[in-house]
mmCIF file of C-alpha atoms in Angstrom:
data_model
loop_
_atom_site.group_PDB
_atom_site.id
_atom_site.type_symbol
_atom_site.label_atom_id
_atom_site.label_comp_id
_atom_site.label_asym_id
_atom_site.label_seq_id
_atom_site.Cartn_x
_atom_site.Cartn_y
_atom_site.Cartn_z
ATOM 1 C CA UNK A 1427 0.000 0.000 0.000
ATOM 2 C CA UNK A 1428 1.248 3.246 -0.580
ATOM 3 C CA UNK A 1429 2.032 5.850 1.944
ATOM 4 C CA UNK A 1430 -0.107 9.017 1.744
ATOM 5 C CA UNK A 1431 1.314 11.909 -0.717
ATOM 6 C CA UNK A 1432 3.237 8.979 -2.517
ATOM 7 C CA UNK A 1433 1.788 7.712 -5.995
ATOM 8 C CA UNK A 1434 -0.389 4.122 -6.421
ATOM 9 C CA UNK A 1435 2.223 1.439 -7.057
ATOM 10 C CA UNK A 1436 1.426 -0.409 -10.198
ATOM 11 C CA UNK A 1437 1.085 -4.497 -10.185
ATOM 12 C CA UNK A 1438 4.543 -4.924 -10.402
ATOM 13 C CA UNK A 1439 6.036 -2.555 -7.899
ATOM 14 C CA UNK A 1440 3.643 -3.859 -5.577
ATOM 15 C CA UNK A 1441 5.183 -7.150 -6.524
ATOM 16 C CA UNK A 1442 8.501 -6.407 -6.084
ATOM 17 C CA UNK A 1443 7.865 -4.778 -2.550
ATOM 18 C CA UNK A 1444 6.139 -7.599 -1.078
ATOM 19 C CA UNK A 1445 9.043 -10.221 -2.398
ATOM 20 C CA UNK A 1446 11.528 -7.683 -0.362
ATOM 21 C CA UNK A 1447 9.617 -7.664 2.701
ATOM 22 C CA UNK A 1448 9.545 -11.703 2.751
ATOM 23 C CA UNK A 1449 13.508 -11.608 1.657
ATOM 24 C CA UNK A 1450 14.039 -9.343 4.489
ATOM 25 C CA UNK A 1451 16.971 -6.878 4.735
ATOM 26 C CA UNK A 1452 19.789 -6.442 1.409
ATOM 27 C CA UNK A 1453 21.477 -9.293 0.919
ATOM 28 C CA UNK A 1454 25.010 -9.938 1.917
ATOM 29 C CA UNK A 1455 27.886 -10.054 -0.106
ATOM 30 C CA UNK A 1456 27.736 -12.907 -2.894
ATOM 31 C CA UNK A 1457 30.335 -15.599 -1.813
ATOM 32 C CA UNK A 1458 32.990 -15.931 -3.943
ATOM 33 C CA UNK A 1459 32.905 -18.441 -7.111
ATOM 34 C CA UNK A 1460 36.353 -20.652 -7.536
ATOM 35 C CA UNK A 1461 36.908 -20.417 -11.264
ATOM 36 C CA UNK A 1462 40.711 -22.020 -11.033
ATOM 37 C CA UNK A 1463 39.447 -24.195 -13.507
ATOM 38 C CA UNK A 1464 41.229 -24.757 -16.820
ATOM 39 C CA UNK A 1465 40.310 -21.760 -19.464
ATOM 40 C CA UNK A 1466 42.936 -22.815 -22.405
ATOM 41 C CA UNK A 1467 44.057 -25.940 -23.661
ATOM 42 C CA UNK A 1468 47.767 -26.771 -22.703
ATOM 43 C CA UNK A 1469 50.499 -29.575 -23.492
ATOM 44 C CA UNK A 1470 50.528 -31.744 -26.190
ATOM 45 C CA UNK A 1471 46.613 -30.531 -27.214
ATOM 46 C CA UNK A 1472 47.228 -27.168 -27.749
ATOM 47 C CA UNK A 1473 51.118 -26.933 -29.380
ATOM 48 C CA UNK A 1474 49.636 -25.373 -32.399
ATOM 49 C CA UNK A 1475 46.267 -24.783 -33.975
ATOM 50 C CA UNK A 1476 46.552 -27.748 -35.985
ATOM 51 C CA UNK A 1477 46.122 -29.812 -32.547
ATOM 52 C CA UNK A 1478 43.241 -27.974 -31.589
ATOM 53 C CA UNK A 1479 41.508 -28.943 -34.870
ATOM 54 C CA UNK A 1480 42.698 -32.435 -34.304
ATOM 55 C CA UNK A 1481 41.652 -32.555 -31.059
ATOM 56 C CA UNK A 1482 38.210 -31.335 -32.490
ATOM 57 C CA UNK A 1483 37.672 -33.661 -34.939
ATOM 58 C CA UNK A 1484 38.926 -37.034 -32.320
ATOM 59 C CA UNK A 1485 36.269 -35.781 -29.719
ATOM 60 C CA UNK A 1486 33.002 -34.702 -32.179
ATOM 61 C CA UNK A 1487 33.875 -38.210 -34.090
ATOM 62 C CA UNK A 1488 33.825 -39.679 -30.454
ATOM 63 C CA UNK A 1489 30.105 -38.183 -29.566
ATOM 64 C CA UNK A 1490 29.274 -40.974 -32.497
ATOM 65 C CA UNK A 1491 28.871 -37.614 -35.241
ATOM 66 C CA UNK A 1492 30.611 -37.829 -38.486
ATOM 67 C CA UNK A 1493 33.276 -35.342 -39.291
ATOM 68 C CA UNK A 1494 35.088 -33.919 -42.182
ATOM 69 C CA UNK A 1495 37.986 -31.523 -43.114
ATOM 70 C CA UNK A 1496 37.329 -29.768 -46.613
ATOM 71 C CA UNK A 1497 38.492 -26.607 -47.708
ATOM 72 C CA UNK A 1498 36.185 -23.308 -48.929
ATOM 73 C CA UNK A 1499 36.279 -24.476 -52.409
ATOM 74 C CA UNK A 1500 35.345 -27.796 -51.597
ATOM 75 C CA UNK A 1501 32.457 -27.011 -49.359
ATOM 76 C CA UNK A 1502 29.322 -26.785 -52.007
ATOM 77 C CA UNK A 1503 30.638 -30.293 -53.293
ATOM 78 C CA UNK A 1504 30.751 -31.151 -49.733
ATOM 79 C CA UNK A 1505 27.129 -30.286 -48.448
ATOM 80 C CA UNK A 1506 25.526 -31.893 -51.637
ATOM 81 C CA UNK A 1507 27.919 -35.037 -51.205
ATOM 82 C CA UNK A 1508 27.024 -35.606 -47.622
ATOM 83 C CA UNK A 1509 22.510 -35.297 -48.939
ATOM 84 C CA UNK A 1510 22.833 -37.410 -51.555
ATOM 85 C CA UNK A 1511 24.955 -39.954 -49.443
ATOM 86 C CA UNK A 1512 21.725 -39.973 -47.410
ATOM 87 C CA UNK A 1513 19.468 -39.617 -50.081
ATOM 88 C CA UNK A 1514 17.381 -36.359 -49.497
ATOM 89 C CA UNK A 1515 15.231 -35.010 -51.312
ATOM 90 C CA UNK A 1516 14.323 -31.588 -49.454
ATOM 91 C CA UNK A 1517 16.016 -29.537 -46.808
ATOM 92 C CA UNK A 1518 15.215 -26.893 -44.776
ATOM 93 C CA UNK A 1519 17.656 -24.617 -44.111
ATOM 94 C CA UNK A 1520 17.888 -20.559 -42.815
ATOM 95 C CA UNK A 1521 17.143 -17.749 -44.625
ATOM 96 C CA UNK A 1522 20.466 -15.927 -44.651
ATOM 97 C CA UNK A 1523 22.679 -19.341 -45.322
ATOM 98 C CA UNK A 1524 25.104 -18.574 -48.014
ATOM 99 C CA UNK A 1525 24.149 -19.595 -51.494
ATOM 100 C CA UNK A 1526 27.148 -20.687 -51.917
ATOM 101 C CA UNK A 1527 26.829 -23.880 -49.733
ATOM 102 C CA UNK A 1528 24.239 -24.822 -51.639
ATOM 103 C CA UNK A 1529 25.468 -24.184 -55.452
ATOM 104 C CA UNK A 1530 26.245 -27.650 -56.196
ATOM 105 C CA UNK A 1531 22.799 -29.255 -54.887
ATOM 106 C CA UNK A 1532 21.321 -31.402 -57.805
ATOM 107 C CA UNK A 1533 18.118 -32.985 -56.930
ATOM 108 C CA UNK A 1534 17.619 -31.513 -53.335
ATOM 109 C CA UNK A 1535 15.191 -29.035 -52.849
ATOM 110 C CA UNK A 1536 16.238 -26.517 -49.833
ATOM 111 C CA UNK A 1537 13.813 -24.855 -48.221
ATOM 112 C CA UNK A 1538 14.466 -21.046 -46.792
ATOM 113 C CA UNK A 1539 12.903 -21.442 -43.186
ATOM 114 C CA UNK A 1540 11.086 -17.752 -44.762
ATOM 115 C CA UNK A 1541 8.367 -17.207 -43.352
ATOM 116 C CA UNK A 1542 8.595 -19.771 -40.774
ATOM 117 C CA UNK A 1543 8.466 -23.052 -41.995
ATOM 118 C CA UNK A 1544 5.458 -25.514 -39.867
ATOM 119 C CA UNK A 1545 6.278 -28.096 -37.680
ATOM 120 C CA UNK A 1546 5.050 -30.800 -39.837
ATOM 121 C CA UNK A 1547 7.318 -29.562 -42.820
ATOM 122 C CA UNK A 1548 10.060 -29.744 -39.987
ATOM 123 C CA UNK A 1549 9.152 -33.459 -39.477
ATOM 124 C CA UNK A 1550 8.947 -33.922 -42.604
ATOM 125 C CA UNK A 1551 12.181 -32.829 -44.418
ATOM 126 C CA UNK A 1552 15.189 -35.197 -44.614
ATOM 127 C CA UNK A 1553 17.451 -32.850 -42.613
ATOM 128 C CA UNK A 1554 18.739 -29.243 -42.102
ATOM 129 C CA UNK A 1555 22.028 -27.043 -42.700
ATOM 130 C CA UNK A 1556 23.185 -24.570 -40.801
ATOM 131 C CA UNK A 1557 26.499 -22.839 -39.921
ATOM 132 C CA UNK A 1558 27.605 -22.619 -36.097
ATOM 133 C CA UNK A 1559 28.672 -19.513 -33.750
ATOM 134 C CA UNK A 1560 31.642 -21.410 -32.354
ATOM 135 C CA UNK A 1561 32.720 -24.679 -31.521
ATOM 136 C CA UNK A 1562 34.514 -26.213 -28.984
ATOM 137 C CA UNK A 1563 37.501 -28.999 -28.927
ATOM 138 C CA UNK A 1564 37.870 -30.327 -25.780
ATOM 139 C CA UNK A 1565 34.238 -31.513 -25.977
ATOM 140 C CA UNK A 1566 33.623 -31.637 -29.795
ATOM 141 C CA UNK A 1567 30.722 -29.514 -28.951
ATOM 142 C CA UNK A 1568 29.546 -27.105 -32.000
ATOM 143 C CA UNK A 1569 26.984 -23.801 -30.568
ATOM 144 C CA UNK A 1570 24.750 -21.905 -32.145
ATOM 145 C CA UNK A 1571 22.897 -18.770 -31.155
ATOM 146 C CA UNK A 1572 20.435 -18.197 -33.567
ATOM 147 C CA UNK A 1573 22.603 -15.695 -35.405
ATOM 148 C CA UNK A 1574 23.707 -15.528 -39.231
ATOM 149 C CA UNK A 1575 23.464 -18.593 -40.896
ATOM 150 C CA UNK A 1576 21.824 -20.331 -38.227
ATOM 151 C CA UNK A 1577 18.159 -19.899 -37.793
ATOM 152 C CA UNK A 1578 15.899 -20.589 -35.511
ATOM 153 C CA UNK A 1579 15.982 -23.271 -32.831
ATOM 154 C CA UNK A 1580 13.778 -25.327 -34.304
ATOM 155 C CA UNK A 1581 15.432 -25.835 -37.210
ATOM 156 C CA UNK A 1582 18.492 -27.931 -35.452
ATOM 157 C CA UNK A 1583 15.937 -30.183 -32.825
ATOM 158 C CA UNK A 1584 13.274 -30.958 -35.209
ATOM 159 C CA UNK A 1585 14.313 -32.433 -38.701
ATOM 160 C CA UNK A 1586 16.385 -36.050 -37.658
ATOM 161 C CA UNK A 1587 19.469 -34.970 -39.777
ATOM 162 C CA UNK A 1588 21.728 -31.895 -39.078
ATOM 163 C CA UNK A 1589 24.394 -30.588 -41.312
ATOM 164 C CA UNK A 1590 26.745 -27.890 -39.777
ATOM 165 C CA UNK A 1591 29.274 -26.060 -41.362
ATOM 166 C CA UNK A 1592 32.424 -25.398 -38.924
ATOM 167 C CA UNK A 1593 34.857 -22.943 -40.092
ATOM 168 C CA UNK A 1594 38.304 -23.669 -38.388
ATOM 169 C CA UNK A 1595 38.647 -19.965 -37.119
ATOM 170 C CA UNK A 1596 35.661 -20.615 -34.660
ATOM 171 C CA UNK A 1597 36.750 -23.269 -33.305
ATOM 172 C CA UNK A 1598 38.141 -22.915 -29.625
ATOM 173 C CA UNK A 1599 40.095 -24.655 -27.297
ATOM 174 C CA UNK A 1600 37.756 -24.912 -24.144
ATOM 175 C CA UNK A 1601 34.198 -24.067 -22.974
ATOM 176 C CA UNK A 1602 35.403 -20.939 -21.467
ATOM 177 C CA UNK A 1603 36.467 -19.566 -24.542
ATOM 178 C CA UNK A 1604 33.422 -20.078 -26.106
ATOM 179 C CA UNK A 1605 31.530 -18.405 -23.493
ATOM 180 C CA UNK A 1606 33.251 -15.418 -24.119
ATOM 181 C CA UNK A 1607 32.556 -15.229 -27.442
ATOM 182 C CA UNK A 1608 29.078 -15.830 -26.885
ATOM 183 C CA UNK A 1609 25.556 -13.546 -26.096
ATOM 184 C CA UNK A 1610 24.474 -14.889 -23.126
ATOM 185 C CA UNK A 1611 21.157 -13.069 -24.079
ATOM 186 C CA UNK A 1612 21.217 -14.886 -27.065
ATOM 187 C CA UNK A 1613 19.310 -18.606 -27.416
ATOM 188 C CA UNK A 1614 21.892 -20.752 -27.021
ATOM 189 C CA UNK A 1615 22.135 -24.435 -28.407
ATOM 190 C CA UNK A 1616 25.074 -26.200 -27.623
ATOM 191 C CA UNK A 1617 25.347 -29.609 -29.727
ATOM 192 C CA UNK A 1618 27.866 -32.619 -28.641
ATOM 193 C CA UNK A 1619 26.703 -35.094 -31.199
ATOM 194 C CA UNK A 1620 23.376 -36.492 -32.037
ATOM 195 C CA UNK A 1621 20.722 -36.111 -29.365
ATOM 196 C CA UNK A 1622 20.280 -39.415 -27.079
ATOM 197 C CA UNK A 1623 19.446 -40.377 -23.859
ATOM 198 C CA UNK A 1624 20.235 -43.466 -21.143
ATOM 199 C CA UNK A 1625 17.094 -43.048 -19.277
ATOM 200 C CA UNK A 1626 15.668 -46.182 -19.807
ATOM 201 C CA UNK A 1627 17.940 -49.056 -18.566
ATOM 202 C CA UNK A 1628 21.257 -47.259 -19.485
ATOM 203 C CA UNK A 1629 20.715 -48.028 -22.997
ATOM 204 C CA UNK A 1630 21.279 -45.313 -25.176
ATOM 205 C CA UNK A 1631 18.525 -44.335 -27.615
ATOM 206 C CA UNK A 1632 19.359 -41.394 -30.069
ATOM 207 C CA UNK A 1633 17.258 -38.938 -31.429
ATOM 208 C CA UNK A 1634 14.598 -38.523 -28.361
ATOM 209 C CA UNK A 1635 14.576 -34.782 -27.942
ATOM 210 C CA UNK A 1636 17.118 -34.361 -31.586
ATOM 211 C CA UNK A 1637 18.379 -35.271 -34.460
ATOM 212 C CA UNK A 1638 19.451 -38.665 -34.567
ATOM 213 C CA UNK A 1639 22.394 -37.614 -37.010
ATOM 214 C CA UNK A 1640 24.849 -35.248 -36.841
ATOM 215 C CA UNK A 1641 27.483 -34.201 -39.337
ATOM 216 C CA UNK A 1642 30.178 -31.556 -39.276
ATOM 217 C CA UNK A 1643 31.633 -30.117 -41.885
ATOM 218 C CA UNK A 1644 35.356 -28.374 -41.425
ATOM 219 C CA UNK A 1645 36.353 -26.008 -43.555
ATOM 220 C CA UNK A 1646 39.749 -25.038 -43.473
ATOM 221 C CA UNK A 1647 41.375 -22.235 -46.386
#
């Protein structure tokens, strides 16, 4: 309630003040958070940057999602190699993906996710193709964040076949690095091979809350 001379509180100041009065008093100091955890790669992982793309490649191939090294030239003939090895016929992929990646396509129609494709088109199509914001070594983790190249979120959970173009300049050593070249107010979907679960028995079923298939594309120039 407000005090007399003072103006009504709206919903949410009167929100706000209650939450304070059950909180009581400020708050003391925030305790302090240990972060002597590693933030670069070091010894025989990190010598040069061709380790760290190494080391990238060993750990997304161990998270059971195929991996290749091509360079920019090679990438069109890449991304139409790796649909017809699986035999699509239509794709969806974001508006703003480079035309490039798709100039050799022959027989694969790619849909622009503009306007927003449904969610039974999603289901439907045999996969989708998207770049990455940065990727991550240690845990042969790719992230996106919904920025160029990428799309929307739904576009990387829904269809059961993702294709993601890596370049080698955003790939990091550690998680640490990657956070800080990330948005945190961005959405955020970090990807460590294709989705699966152990819930049931400790066997592992892939694809529950995914896509069942994952492939990475490097391109190196």
């Amino acid at each position: 309630m407000s005090a007399p001379g003072e103006a009504a509180a709206g919903p949410r100041e009167e929100i706000l003040r209650r939450v304070r009065e059950a909180v009581g008093g400020p708050r003391a100091a925030r305790p302090p958070v240990p972060r002597d955890y590693a933030r670069r790669l070091t010894g025989s992982e990190a010598e040069t940057r061709a380790d760290v793309l190494a080391l990238f490649t060993e750990r997304v191939a161990d998270q059971r999602a195929a991996v290749r090294h091509v360079s920019a030239d090679e990438l069109a003939t890449a991304v139409a190699a790796a649909l017809w090895g699986r035999e699509a016929k239509q794709i969806v992929v974001p508006a703003d993906l480079p035309f490039g990646w798709l100039a050799e396509l022959d027989g694969v129609r790619a849909l622009a996710d503009t306007p927003a494709v449904d969610m039974g088109t999603l289901a439907a199509v045999d996969g989708a193709v998207t770049g990455c914001a940065v990727a991550v070594a240690q845990t042969g983790t790719v992230v996106l964040d919904g920025g160029r190249a990428q799309g929307r979120r739904a576009l990387t959970l829904v269809p059961g076949y993702h294709l993601c173009v890596v370049q080698a300049d955003q790939i990091v050593g550690t998680v640490p690095e990657a956070v800080g070249r990330l948005d945190p107010s961005r959405p955020l979907t970090w990807i460590s091979g294709p989705s699966a679960t152990h819930d049931i028995e400790m066997t592992r079923v892939e694809g529950v809350h995914g896509p069942c298939h994952l492939e990475v594309l490097v391109v190196e120039d």
